[in-house]
mmCIF file of C-alpha atoms and ligand atoms in Angstrom:
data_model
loop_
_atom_site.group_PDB
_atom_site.id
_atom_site.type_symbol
_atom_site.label_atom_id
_atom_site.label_comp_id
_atom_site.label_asym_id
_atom_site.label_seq_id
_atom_site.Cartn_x
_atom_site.Cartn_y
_atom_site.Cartn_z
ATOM 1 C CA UNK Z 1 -39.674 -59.710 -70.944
ATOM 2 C CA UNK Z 2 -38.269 -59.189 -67.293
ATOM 3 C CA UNK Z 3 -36.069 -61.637 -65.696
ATOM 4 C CA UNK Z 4 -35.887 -59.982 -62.533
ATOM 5 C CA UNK Z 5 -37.510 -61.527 -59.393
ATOM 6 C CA UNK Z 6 -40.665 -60.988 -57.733
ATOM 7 C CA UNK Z 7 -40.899 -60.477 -54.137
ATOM 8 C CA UNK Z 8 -43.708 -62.191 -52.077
ATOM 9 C CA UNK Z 9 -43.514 -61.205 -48.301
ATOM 10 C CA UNK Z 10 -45.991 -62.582 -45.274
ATOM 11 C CA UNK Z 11 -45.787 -62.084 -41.621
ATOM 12 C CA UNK Z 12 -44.429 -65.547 -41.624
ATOM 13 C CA UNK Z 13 -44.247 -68.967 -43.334
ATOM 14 C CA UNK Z 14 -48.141 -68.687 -44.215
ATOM 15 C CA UNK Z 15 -47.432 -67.049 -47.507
ATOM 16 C CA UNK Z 16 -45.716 -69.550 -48.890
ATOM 17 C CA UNK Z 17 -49.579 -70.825 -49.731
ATOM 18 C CA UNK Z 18 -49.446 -67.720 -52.256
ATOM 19 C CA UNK Z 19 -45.600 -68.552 -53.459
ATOM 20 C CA UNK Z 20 -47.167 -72.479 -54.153
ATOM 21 C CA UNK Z 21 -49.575 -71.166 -56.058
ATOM 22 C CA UNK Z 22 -47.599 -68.571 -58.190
ATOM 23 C CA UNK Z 23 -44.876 -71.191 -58.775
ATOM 24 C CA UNK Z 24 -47.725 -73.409 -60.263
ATOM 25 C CA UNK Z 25 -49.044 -70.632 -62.823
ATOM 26 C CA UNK Z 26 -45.852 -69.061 -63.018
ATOM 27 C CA UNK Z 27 -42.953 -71.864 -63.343
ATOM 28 C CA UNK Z 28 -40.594 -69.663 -64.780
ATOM 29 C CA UNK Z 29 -40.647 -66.534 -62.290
ATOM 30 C CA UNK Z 30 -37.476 -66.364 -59.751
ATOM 31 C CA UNK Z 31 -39.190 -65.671 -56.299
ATOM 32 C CA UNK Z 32 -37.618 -63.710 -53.089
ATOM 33 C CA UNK Z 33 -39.795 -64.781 -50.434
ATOM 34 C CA UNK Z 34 -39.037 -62.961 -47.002
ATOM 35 C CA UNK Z 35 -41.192 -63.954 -43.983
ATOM 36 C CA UNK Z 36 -41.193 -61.883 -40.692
ATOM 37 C CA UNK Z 37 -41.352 -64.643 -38.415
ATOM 38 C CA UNK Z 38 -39.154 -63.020 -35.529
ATOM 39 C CA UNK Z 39 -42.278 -60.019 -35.408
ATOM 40 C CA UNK Z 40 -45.194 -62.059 -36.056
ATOM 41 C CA UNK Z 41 -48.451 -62.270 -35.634
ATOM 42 C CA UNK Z 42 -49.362 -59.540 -37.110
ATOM 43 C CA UNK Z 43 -52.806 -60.346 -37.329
ATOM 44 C CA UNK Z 44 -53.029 -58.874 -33.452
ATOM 45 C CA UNK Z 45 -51.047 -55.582 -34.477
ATOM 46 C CA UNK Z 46 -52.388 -52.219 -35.059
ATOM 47 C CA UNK Z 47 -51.853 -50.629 -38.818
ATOM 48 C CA UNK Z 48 -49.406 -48.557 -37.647
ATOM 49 C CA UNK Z 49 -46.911 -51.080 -36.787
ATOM 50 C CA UNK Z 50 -48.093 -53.438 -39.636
ATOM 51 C CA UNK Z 51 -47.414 -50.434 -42.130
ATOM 52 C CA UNK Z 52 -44.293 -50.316 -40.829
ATOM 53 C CA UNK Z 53 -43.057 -53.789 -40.522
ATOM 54 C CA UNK Z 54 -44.351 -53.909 -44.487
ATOM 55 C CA UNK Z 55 -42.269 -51.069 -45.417
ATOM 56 C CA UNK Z 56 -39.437 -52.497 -43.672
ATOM 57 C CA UNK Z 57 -39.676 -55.526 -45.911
ATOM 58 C CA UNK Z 58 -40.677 -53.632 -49.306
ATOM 59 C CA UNK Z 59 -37.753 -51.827 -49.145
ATOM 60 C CA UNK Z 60 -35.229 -55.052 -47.840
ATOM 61 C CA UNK Z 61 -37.001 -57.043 -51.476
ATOM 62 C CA UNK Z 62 -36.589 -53.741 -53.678
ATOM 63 C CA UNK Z 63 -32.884 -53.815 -52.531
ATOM 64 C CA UNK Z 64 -33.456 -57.377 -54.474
ATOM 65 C CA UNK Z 65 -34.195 -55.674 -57.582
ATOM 66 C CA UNK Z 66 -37.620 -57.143 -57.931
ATOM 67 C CA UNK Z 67 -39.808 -55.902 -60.523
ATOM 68 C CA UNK Z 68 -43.086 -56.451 -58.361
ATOM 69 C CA UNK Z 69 -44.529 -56.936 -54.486
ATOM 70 C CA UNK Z 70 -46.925 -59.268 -53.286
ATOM 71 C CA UNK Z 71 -48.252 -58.652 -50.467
ATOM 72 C CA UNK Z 72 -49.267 -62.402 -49.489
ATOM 73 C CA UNK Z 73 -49.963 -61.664 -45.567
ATOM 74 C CA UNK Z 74 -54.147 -61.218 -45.349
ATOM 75 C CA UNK Z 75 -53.048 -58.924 -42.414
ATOM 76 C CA UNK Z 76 -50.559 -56.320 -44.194
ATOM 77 C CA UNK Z 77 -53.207 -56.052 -47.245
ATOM 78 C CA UNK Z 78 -55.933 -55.194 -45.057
ATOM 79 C CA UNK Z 79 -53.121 -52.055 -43.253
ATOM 80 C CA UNK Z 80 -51.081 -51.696 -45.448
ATOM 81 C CA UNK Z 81 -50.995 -52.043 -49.061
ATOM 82 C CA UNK Z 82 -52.320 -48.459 -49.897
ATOM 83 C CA UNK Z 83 -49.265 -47.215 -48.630
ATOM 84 C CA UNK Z 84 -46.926 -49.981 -50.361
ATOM 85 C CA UNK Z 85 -48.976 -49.374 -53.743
ATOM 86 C CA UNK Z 86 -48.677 -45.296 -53.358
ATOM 87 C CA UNK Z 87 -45.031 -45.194 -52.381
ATOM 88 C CA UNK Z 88 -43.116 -48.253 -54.004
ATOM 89 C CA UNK Z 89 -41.821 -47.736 -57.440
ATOM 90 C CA UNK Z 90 -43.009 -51.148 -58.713
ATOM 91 C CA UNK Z 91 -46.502 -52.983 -58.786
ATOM 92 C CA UNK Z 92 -48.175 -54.087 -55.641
ATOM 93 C CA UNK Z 93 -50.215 -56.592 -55.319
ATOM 94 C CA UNK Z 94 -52.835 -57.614 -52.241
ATOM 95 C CA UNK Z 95 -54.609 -60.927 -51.438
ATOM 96 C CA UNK Z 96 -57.482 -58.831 -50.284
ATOM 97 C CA UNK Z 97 -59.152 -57.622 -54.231
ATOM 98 C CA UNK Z 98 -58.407 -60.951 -55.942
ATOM 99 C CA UNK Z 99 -60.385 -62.823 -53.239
ATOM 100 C CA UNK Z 100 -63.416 -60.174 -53.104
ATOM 101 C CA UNK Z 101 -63.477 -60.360 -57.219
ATOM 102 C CA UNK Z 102 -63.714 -64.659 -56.895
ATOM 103 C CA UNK Z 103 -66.454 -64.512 -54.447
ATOM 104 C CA UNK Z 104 -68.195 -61.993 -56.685
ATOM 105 C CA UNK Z 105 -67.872 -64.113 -59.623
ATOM 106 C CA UNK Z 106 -68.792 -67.184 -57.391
ATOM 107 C CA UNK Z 107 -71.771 -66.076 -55.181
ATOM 108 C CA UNK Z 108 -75.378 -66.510 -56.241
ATOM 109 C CA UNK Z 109 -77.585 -65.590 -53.104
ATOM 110 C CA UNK Z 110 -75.166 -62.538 -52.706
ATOM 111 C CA UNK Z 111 -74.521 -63.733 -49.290
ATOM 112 C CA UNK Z 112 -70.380 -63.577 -48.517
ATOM 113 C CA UNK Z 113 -68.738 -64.667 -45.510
ATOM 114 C CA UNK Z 114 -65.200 -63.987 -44.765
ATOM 115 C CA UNK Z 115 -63.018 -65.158 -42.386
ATOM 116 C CA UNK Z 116 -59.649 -63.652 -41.476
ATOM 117 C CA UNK Z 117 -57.287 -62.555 -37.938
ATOM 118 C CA UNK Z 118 -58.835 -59.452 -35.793
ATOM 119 C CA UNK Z 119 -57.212 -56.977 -37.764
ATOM 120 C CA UNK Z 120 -57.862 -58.102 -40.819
ATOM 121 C CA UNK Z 121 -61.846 -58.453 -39.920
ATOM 122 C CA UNK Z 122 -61.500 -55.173 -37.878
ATOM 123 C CA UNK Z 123 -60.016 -53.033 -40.605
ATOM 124 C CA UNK Z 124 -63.377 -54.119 -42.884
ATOM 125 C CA UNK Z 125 -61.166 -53.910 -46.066
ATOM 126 C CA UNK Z 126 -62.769 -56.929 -47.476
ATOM 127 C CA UNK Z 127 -66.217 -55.829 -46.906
ATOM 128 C CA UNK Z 128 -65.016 -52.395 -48.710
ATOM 129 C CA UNK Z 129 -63.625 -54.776 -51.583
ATOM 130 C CA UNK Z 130 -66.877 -56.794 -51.507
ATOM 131 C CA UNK Z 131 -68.992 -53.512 -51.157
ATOM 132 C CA UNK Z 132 -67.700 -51.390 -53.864
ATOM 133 C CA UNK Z 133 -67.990 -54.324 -56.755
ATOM 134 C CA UNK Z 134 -71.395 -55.053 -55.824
ATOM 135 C CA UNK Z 135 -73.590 -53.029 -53.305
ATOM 136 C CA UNK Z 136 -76.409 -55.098 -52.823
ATOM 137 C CA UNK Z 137 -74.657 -58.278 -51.151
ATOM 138 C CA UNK Z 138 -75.215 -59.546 -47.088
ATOM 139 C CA UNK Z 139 -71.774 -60.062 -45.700
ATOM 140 C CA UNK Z 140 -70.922 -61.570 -42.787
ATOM 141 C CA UNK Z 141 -67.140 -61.492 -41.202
ATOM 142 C CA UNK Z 142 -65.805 -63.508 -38.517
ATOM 143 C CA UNK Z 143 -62.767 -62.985 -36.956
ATOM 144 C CA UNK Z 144 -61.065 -66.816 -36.316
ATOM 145 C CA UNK Z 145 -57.579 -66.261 -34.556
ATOM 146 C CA UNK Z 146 -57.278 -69.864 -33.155
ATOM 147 C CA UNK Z 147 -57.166 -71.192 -36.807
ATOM 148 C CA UNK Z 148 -53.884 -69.804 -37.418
ATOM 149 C CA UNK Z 149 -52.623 -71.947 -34.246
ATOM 150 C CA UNK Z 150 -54.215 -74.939 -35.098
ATOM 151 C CA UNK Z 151 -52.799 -75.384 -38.770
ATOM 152 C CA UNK Z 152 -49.505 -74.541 -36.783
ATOM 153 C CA UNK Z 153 -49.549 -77.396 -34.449
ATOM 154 C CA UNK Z 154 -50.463 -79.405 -37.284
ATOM 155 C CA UNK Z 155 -54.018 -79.959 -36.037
ATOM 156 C CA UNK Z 156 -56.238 -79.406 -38.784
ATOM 157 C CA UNK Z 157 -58.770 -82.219 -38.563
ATOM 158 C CA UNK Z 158 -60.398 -84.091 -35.789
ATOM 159 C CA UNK Z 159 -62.391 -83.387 -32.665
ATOM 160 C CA UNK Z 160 -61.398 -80.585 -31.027
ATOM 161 C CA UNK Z 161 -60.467 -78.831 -34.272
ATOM 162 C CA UNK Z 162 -63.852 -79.625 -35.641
ATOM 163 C CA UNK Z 163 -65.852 -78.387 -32.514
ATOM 164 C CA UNK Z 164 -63.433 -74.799 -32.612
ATOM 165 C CA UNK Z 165 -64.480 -74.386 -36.408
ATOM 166 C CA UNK Z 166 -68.067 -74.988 -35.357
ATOM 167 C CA UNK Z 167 -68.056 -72.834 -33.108
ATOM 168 C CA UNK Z 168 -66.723 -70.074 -35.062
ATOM 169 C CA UNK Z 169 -68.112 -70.796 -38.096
ATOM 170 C CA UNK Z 170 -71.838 -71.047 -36.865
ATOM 171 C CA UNK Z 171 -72.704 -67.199 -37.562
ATOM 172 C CA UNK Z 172 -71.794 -67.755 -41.053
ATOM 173 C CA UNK Z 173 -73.826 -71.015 -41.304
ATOM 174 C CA UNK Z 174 -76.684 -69.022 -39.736
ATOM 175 C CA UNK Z 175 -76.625 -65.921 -41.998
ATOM 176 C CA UNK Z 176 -76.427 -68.454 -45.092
ATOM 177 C CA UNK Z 177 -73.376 -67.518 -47.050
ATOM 178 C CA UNK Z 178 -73.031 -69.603 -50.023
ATOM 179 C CA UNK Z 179 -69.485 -68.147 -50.055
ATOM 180 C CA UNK Z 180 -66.694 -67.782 -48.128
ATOM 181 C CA UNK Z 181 -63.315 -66.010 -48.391
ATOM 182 C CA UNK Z 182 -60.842 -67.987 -46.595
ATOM 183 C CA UNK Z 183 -58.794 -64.558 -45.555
ATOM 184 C CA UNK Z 184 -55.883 -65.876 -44.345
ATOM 185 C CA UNK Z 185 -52.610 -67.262 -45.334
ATOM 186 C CA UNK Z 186 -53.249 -70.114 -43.199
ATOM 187 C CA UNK Z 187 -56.596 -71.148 -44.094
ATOM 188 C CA UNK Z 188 -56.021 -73.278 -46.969
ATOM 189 C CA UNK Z 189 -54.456 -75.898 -45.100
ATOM 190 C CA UNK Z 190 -58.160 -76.069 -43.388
ATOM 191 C CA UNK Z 191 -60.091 -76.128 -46.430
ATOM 192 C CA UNK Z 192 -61.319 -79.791 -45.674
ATOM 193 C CA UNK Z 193 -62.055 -79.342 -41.584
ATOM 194 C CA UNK Z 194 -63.855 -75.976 -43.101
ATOM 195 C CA UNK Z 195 -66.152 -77.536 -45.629
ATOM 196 C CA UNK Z 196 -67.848 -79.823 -43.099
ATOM 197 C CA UNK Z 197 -68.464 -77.447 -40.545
ATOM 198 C CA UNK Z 198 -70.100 -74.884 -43.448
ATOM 199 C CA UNK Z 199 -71.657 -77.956 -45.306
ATOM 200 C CA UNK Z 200 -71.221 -78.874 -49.018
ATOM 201 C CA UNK Z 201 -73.311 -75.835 -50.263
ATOM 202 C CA UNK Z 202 -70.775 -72.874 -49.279
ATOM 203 C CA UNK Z 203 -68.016 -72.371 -51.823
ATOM 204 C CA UNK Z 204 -64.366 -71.979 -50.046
ATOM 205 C CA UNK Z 205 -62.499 -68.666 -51.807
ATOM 206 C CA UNK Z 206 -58.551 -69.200 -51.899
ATOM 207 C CA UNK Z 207 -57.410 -65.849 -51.936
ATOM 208 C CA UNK Z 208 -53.722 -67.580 -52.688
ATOM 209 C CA UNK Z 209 -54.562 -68.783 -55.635
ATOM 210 C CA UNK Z 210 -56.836 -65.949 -56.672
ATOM 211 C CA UNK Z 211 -53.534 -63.470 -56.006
ATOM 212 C CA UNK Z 212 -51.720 -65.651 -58.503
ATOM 213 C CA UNK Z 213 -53.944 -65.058 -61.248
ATOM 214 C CA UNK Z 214 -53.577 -61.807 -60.854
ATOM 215 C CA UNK Z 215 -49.913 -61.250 -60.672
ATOM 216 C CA UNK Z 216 -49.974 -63.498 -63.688
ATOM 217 C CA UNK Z 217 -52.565 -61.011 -65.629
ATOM 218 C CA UNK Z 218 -50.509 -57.644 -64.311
ATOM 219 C CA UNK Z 219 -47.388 -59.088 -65.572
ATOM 220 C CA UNK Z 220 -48.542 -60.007 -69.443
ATOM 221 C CA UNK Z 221 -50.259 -56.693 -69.482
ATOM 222 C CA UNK Z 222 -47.078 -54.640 -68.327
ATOM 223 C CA UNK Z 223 -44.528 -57.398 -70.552
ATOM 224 C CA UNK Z 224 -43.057 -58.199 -67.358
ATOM 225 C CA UNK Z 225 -42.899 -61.467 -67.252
ATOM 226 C CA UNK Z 226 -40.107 -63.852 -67.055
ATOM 227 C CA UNK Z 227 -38.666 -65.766 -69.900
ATOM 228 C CA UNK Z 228 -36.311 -68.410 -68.709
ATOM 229 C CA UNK Z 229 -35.525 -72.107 -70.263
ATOM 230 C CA UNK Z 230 -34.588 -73.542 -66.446
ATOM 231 C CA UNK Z 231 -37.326 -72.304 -64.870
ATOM 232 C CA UNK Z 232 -37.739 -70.000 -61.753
ATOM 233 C CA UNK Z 233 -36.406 -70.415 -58.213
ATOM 234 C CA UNK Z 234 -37.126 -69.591 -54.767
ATOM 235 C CA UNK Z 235 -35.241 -67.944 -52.373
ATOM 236 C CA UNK Z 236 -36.501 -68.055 -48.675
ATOM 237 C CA UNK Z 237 -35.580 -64.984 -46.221
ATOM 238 C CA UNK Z 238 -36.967 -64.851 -42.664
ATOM 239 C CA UNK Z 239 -36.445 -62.424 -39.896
ATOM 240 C CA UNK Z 240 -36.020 -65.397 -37.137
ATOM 241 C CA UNK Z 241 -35.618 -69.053 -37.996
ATOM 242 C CA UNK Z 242 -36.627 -71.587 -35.345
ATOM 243 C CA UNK Z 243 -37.151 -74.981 -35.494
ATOM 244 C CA UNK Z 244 -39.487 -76.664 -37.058
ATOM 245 C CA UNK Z 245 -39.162 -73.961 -39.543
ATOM 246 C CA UNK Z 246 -38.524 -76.725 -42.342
ATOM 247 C CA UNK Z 247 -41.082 -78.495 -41.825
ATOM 248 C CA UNK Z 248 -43.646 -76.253 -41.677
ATOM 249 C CA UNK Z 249 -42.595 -74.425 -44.438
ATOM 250 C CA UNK Z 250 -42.671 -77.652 -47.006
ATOM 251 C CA UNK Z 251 -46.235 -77.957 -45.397
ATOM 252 C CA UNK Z 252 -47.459 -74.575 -46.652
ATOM 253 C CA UNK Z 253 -45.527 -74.859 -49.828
ATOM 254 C CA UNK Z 254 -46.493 -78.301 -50.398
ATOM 255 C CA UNK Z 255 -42.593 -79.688 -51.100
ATOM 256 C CA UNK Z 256 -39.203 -79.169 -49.313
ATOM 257 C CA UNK Z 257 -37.429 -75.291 -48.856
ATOM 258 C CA UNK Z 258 -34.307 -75.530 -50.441
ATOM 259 C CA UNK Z 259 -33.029 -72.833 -48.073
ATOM 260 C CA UNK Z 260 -33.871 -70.010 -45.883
ATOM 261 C CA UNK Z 261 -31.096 -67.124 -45.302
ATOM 262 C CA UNK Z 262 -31.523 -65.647 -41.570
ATOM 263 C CA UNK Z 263 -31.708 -61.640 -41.767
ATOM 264 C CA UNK Z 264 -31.280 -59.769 -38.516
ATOM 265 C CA UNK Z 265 -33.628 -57.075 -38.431
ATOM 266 C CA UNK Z 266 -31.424 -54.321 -37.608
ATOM 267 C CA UNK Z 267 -30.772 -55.158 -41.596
ATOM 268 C CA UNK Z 268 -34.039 -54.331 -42.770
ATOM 269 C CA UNK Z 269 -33.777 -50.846 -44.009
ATOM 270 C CA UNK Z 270 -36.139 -48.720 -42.978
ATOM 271 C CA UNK Z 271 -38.097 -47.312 -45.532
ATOM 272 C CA UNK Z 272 -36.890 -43.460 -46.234
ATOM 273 C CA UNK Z 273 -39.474 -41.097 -44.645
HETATM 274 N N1 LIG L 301 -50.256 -64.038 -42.317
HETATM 275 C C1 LIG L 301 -51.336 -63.601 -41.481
HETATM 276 C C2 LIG L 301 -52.556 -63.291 -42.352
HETATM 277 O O1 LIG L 301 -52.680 -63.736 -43.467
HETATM 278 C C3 LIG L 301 -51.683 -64.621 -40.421
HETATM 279 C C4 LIG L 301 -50.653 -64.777 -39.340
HETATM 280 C C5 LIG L 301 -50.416 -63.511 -38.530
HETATM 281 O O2 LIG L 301 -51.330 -63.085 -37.795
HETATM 282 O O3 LIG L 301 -49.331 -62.971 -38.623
HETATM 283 O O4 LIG L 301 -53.414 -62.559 -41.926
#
């Protein structure tokens, strides 16, 4: 038993999608959520800086005392979680394996697609995932930027939403995935737009809720996990906190945020080199 908090960080208010899920599974966890929102996208970023903005942030949640990291952002699991996972002192954990083991489980024609930002689709760490559990499948990435602005404005259904997910989404139709790894904290909140423009046949792969189960499997096999009566509770950080913050935030988390503490980022520490 380990009643100390877990630390979930994103580029921005995406990864609450991951903290919604975990909360689900794991009602009696305590959760430090920090999102970068003053430095993000990061999904437009090079690895070097991502590394570094993730290091920034590992080391601002161990200050927290948290006995593990998830790494929610798509983005920073793709740059940077090797580093994270070889120099942090606690667990790690990525979006990126959980989704590639669900669409292995999932797929039958062996045909994956995977959608994600540039660098996470540039970096080719989910085909590497995808690759090294089973070489024989036909994968087929797509990089789909736009979608992270669309579920931002709130615009995820309709006519011009619908045509941009065509559009995008017509190489994967074409090369017949039966499977698709929605690799991006964002995507969830498309699921429905997504599903008609890959048809009824193509399985949607929530890496959120794939990450969950496997924070929830790492912590019964390491007796970390929580044991409370009250239940767990969330604490929000971001690195900028405009408006419309709120709401968008209960949107990806699917009820209201309690809070969110503002932390200037000449207080994230940087990570001793
Ligand atoms: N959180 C990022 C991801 O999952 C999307 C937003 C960004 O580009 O920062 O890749």
């Amino acid at each position: 038993v380990d009643n100390r908090p877990i630390g979930i960080f994103d580029s921005g208010i995406g990864g609450l999608t991951v903290v919604a899920r975990v909360t689900a599974m794991l009602p009696n966890e305590e959760i430090i959520y920090f999102g970068d929102t003053a430095r993000l996208p990061y999904g437009s970023k090079t690895g070097e800086t991502v590394t570094r903005f993730s290091r920034e942030i590992a080391r601002f949640l161990l200050r927290r005392n948290v006995k593990a990291v998830v790494v929610a952002c798509n983005t920073a699991s793709a740059l940077a979680l090797e580093t994270l996972q070889r120099e942090l002192p606690v667990d790690v954990l990525g979006v990126i394996s959980p989704g590639a083991d669900a669409a292995c489980a999932r797929t039958r024609s062996g045909r994956i697609g995977v959608i994600g930002t540039r660098a996470t689709i540039r970096s080719g760490a989910y085909r590497r995932a995808l690759l090294e559990r089973r070489q024989d499948l036909v994968i087929c990435e797509v990089a789909t930027p736009l979608f992270v602005h669309l579920v931002e404005e709130g615009w995820t259904s309709g006519e011009i939403p619908g045509r941009i997910a065509r559009h995008y989404l017509g190489e994967l139709v074409d090369a017949g995935v039966d499977t698709v790894i929605l690799g991006c904290t964002h995507y969830p909140l498309l699921a429905g737009m997504l599903a008609d423009a890959l048809g009824a046949e193509a399985a949607l792969i929530d890496s959120a809720e794939e990450t969950a189960r496997a924070l929830a499997r790492v912590l019964e096999r390491r007796r970390l996990a929580a044991d409370r009566s009250g239940g767990g509770g969330l604490t929000c950080y971001a690195s900028d906190v405009a408006e419309g913050f709120a709401t968008l935030g209960a949107r990806f988390l699917g009820r209201p945020l309690d809070r969110v503490e503002h932390v200037e980022q000449s207080d994230l520490p940087w990570f001793e080199r």
